[in-house]
GROMACS .gro file of C-alpha atoms in nm:
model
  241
    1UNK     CA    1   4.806  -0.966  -4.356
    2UNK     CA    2   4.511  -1.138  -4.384
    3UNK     CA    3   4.568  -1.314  -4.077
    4UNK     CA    4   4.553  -0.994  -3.902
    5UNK     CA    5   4.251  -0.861  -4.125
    6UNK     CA    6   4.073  -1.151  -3.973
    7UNK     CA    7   4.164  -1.130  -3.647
    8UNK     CA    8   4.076  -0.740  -3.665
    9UNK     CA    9   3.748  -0.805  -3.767
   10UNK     CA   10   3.656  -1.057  -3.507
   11UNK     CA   11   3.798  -0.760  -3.261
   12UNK     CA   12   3.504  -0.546  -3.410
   13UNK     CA   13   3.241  -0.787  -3.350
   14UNK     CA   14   3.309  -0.891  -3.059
   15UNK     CA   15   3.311  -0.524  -2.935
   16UNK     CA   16   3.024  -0.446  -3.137
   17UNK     CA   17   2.829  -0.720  -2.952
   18UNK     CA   18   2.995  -0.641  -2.591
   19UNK     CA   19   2.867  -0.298  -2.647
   20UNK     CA   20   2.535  -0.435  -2.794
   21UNK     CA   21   2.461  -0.609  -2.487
   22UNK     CA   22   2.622  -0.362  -2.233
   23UNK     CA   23   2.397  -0.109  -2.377
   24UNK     CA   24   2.091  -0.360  -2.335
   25UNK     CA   25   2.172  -0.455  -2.024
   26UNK     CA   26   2.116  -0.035  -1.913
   27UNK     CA   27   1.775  -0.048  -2.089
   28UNK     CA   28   1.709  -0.306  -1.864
   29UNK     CA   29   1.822  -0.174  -1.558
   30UNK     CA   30   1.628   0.149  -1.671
   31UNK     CA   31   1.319  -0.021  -1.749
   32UNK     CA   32   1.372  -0.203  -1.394
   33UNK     CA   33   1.410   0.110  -1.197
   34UNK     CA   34   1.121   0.308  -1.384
   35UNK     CA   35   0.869   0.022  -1.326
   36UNK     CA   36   0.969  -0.136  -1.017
   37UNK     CA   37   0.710   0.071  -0.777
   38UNK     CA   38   0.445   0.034  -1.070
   39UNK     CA   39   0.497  -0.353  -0.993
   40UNK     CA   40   0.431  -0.317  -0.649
   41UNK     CA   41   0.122  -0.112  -0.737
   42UNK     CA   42   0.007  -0.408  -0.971
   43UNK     CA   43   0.103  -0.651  -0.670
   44UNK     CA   44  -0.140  -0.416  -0.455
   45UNK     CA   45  -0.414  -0.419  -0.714
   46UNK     CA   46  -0.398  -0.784  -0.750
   47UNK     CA   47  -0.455  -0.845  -0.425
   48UNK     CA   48  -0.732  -0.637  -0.385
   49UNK     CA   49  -0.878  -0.771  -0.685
   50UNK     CA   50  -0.787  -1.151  -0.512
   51UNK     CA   51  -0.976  -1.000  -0.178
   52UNK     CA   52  -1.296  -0.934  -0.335
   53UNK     CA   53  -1.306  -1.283  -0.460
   54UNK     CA   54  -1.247  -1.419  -0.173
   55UNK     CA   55  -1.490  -1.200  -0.015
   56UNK     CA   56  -1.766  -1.273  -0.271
   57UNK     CA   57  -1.705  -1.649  -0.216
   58UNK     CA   58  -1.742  -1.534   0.219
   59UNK     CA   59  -1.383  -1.627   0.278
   60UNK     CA   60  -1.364  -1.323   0.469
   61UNK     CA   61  -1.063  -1.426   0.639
   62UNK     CA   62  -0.795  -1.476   0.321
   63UNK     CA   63  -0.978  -1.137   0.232
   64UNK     CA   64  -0.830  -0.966   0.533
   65UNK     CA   65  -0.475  -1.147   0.533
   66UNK     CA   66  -0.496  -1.022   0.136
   67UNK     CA   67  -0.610  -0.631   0.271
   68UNK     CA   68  -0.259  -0.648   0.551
   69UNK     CA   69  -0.031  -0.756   0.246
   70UNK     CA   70  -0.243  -0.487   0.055
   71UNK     CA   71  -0.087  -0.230   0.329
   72UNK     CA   72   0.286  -0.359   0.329
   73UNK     CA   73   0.247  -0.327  -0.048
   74UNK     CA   74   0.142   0.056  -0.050
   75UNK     CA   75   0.439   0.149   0.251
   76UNK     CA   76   0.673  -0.012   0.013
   77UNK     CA   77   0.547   0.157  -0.308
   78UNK     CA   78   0.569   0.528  -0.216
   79UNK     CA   79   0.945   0.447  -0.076
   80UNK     CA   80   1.050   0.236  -0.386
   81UNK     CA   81   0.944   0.517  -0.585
   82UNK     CA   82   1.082   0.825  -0.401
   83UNK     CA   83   1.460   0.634  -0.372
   84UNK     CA   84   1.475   0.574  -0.717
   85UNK     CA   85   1.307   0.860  -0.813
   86UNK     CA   86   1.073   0.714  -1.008
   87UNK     CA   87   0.790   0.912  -0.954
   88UNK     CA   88   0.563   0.948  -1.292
   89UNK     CA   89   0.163   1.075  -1.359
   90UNK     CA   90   0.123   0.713  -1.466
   91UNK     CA   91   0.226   0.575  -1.162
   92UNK     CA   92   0.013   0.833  -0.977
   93UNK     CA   93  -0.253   0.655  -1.127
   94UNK     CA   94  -0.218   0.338  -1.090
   95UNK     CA   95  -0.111   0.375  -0.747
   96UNK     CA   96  -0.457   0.532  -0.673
   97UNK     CA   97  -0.666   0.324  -0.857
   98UNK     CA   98  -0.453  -0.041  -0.630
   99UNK     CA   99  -0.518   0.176  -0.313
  100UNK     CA  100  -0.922   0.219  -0.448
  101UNK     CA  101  -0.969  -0.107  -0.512
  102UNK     CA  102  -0.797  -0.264  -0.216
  103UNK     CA  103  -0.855  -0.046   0.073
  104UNK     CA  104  -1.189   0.089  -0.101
  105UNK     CA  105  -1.410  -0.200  -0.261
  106UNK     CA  106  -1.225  -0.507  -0.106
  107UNK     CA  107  -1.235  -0.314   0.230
  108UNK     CA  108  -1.571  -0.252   0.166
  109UNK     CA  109  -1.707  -0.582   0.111
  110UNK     CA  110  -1.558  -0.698   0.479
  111UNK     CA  111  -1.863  -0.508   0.603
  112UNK     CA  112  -2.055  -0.832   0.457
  113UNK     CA  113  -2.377  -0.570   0.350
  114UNK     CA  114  -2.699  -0.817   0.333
  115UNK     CA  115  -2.987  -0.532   0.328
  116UNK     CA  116  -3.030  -0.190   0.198
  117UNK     CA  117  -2.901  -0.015   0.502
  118UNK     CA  118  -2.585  -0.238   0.557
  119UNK     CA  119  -2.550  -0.172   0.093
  120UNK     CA  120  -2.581   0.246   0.209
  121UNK     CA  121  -2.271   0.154   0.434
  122UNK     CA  122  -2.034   0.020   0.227
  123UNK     CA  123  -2.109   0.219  -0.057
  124UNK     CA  124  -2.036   0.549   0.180
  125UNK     CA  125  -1.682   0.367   0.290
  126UNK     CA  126  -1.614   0.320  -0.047
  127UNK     CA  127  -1.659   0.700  -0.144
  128UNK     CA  128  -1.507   0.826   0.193
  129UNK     CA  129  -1.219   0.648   0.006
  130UNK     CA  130  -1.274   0.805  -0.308
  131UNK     CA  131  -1.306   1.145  -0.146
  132UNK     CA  132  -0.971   1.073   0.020
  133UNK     CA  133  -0.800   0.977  -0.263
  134UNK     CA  134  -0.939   1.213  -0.514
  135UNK     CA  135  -0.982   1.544  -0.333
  136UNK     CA  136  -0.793   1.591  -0.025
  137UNK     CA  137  -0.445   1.737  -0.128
  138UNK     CA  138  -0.266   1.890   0.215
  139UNK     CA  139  -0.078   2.142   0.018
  140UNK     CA  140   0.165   2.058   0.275
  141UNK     CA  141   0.476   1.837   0.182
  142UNK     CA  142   0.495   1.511   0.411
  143UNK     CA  143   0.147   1.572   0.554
  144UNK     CA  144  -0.167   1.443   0.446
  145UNK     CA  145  -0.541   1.606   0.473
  146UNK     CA  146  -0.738   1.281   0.642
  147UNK     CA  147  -0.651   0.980   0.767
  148UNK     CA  148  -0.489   0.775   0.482
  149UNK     CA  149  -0.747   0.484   0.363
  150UNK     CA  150  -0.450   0.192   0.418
  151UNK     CA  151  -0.431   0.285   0.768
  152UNK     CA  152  -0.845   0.249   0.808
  153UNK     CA  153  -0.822  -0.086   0.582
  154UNK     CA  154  -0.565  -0.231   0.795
  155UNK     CA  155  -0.746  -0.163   1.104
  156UNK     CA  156  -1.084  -0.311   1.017
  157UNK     CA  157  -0.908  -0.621   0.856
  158UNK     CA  158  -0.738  -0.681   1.218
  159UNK     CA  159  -1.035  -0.634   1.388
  160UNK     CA  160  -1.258  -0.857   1.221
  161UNK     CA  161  -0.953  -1.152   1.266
  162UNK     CA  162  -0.937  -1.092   1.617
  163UNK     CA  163  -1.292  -1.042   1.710
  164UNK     CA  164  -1.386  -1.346   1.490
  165UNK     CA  165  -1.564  -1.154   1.246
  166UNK     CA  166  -1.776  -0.973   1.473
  167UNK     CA  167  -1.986  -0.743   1.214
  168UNK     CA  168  -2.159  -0.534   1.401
  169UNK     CA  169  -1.824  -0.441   1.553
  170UNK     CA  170  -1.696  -0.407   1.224
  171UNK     CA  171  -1.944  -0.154   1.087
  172UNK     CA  172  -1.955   0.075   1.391
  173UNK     CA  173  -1.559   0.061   1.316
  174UNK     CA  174  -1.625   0.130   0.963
  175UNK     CA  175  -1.822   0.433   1.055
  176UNK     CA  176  -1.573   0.578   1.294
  177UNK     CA  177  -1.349   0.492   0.990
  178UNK     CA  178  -1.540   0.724   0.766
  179UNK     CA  179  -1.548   0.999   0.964
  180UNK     CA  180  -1.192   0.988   1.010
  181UNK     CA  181  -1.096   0.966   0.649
  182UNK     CA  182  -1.342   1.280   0.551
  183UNK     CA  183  -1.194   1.506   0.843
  184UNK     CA  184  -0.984   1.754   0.710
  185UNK     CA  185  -0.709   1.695   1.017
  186UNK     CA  186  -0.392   1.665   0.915
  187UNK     CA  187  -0.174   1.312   0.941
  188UNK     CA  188   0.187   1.316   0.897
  189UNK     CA  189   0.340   1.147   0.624
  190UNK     CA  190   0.481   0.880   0.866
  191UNK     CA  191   0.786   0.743   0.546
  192UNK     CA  192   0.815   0.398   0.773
  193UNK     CA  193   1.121   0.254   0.533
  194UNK     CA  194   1.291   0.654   0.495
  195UNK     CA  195   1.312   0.701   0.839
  196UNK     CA  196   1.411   0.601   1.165
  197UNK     CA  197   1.546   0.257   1.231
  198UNK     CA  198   1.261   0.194   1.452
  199UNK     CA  199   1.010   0.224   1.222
  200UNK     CA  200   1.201   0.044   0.965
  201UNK     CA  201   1.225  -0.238   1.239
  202UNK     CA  202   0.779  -0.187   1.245
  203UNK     CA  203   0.797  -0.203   0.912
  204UNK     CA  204   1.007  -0.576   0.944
  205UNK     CA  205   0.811  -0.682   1.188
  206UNK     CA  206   0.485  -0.650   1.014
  207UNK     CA  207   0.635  -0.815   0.739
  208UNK     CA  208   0.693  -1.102   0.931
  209UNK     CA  209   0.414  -1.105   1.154
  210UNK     CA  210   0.178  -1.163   0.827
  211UNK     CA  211   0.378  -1.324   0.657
  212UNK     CA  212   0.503  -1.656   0.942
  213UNK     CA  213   0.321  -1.574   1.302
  214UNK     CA  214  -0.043  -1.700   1.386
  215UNK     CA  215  -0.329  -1.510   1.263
  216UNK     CA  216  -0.404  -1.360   1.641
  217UNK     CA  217  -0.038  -1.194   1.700
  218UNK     CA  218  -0.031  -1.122   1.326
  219UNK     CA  219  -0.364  -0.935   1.342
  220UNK     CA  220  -0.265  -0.793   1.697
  221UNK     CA  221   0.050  -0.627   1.580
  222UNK     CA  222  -0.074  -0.447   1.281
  223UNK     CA  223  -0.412  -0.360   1.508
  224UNK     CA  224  -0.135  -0.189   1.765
  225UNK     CA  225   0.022  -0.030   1.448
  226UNK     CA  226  -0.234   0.133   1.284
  227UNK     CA  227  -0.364   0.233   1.635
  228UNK     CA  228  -0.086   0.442   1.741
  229UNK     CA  229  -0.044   0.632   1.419
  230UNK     CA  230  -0.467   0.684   1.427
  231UNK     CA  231  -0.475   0.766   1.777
  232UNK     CA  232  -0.104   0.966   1.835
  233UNK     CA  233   0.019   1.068   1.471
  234UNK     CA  234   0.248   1.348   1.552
  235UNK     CA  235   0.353   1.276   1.871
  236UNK     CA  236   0.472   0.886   1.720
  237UNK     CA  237   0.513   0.920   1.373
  238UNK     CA  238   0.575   1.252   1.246
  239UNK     CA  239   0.850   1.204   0.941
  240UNK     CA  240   1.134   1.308   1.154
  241UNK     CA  241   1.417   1.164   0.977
   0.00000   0.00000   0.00000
């Protein structure tokens, strides 16, 4: 009997604990899913943060390489948190506040301002990316009001790799930039990883292009990317699914 006792209490433990750690194991996976997009936002933050450094210190280059991973980091945000439907106010938030300081400030500095009139420019790309962010709501689900500021960080980045860091190009593309961001035309909410294969395949190929190829197809690739959602937004990438 006491045998049995014993063995009947070891049962209980050890289910006690298997339960224990079963149940931790779903707080985990919880806390996982709830935060995993929030990460991503942090990773986009952090290298926006890591661009103005590298800006400040005139590595203008590593800036830009930091502004394209900047972009694959926001594409793969919105989709982490739409699939597992971990959309919160907090992440909001913090998803706004990456994409200001990355495609805003970092972006921003690329424009390399030395005088007052070159300062007036990248302070109005900087609120042309405020504006955007803050106070252009479509209204319209899968649509935004202006062209989204990753799209306009991405572009400039790839220009100034491929044209050597040609600034005067730069800041006549910043300008065009502007204006495009503060138009009130509507963009379509182009879900690259939630829709076709194709653009899924864009979406890979960006990835690697960045990531492994030389800094001229790299550049040239997400210049031709950005382009033809810019230039042909409904006609390419409307969120057919």
């Amino acid at each position: 009997a006491a045998a049995a006792g014993a063995f009947a209490g070891i049962f209980q433990a050890t289910k006690k604990l298997f339960l224990k750690e079963r149940a931790d194991r779903g707080q985990t996976l919880e806390f996982v899913r709830r935060n995993a997009a929030n990460g991503l936002s942090v990773a986009n933050l952090v290298a926006g943060l890591s661009s103005v450094l590298c800006s400040l210190n005139r590595e203008y280059q590593h800036s830009c390489w930091l502004l394209l991973v900047g972009f694959l980091l926001d594409l793969a945000d919105g989709a982490v948190a739409r699939q597992l439907d971990a959309c919160s106010a907090l992440g909001a938030k913090l998803d706004d506040f990456a994409d200001f300081t990355t495609f805003g400030l970092a972006t921003a500095l690329l424009l390399q301002p030395r005088g007052v009139l070159d300062g007036l420019l990248a302070i109005a790309y900087a609120l042309a990316v405020f504006t955007r962010l803050c106070f252009f709501s479509s209204g319209i689900p899968f649509t935004y009001r202006g062209l989204p500021c990753p799209y306009a960080s991405s572009l400039l980045a790839s220009t100034f790799l491929l044209t050597g860091g040609n600034v005067t190009l730069l800041r006549v593309t910043a300008i065009v930039m502007i204006l495009f961001m503060v138009d009130r035309g509507f963009y379509p909410h182009d879900k690259v990883l939630e829709s076709q294969l194709w653009k899924k395949a864009v979406y890979a190929g960006g990835l690697v292009a960045v990531l492994f190829a030389p800094a001229t197809v790299a550049s040239g690739y997400c210049l031709a990317w950005v382009t033809s959602y810019i230039i042909f937004p409904f006609a390419i990438w409307s969120c057919n699914t």
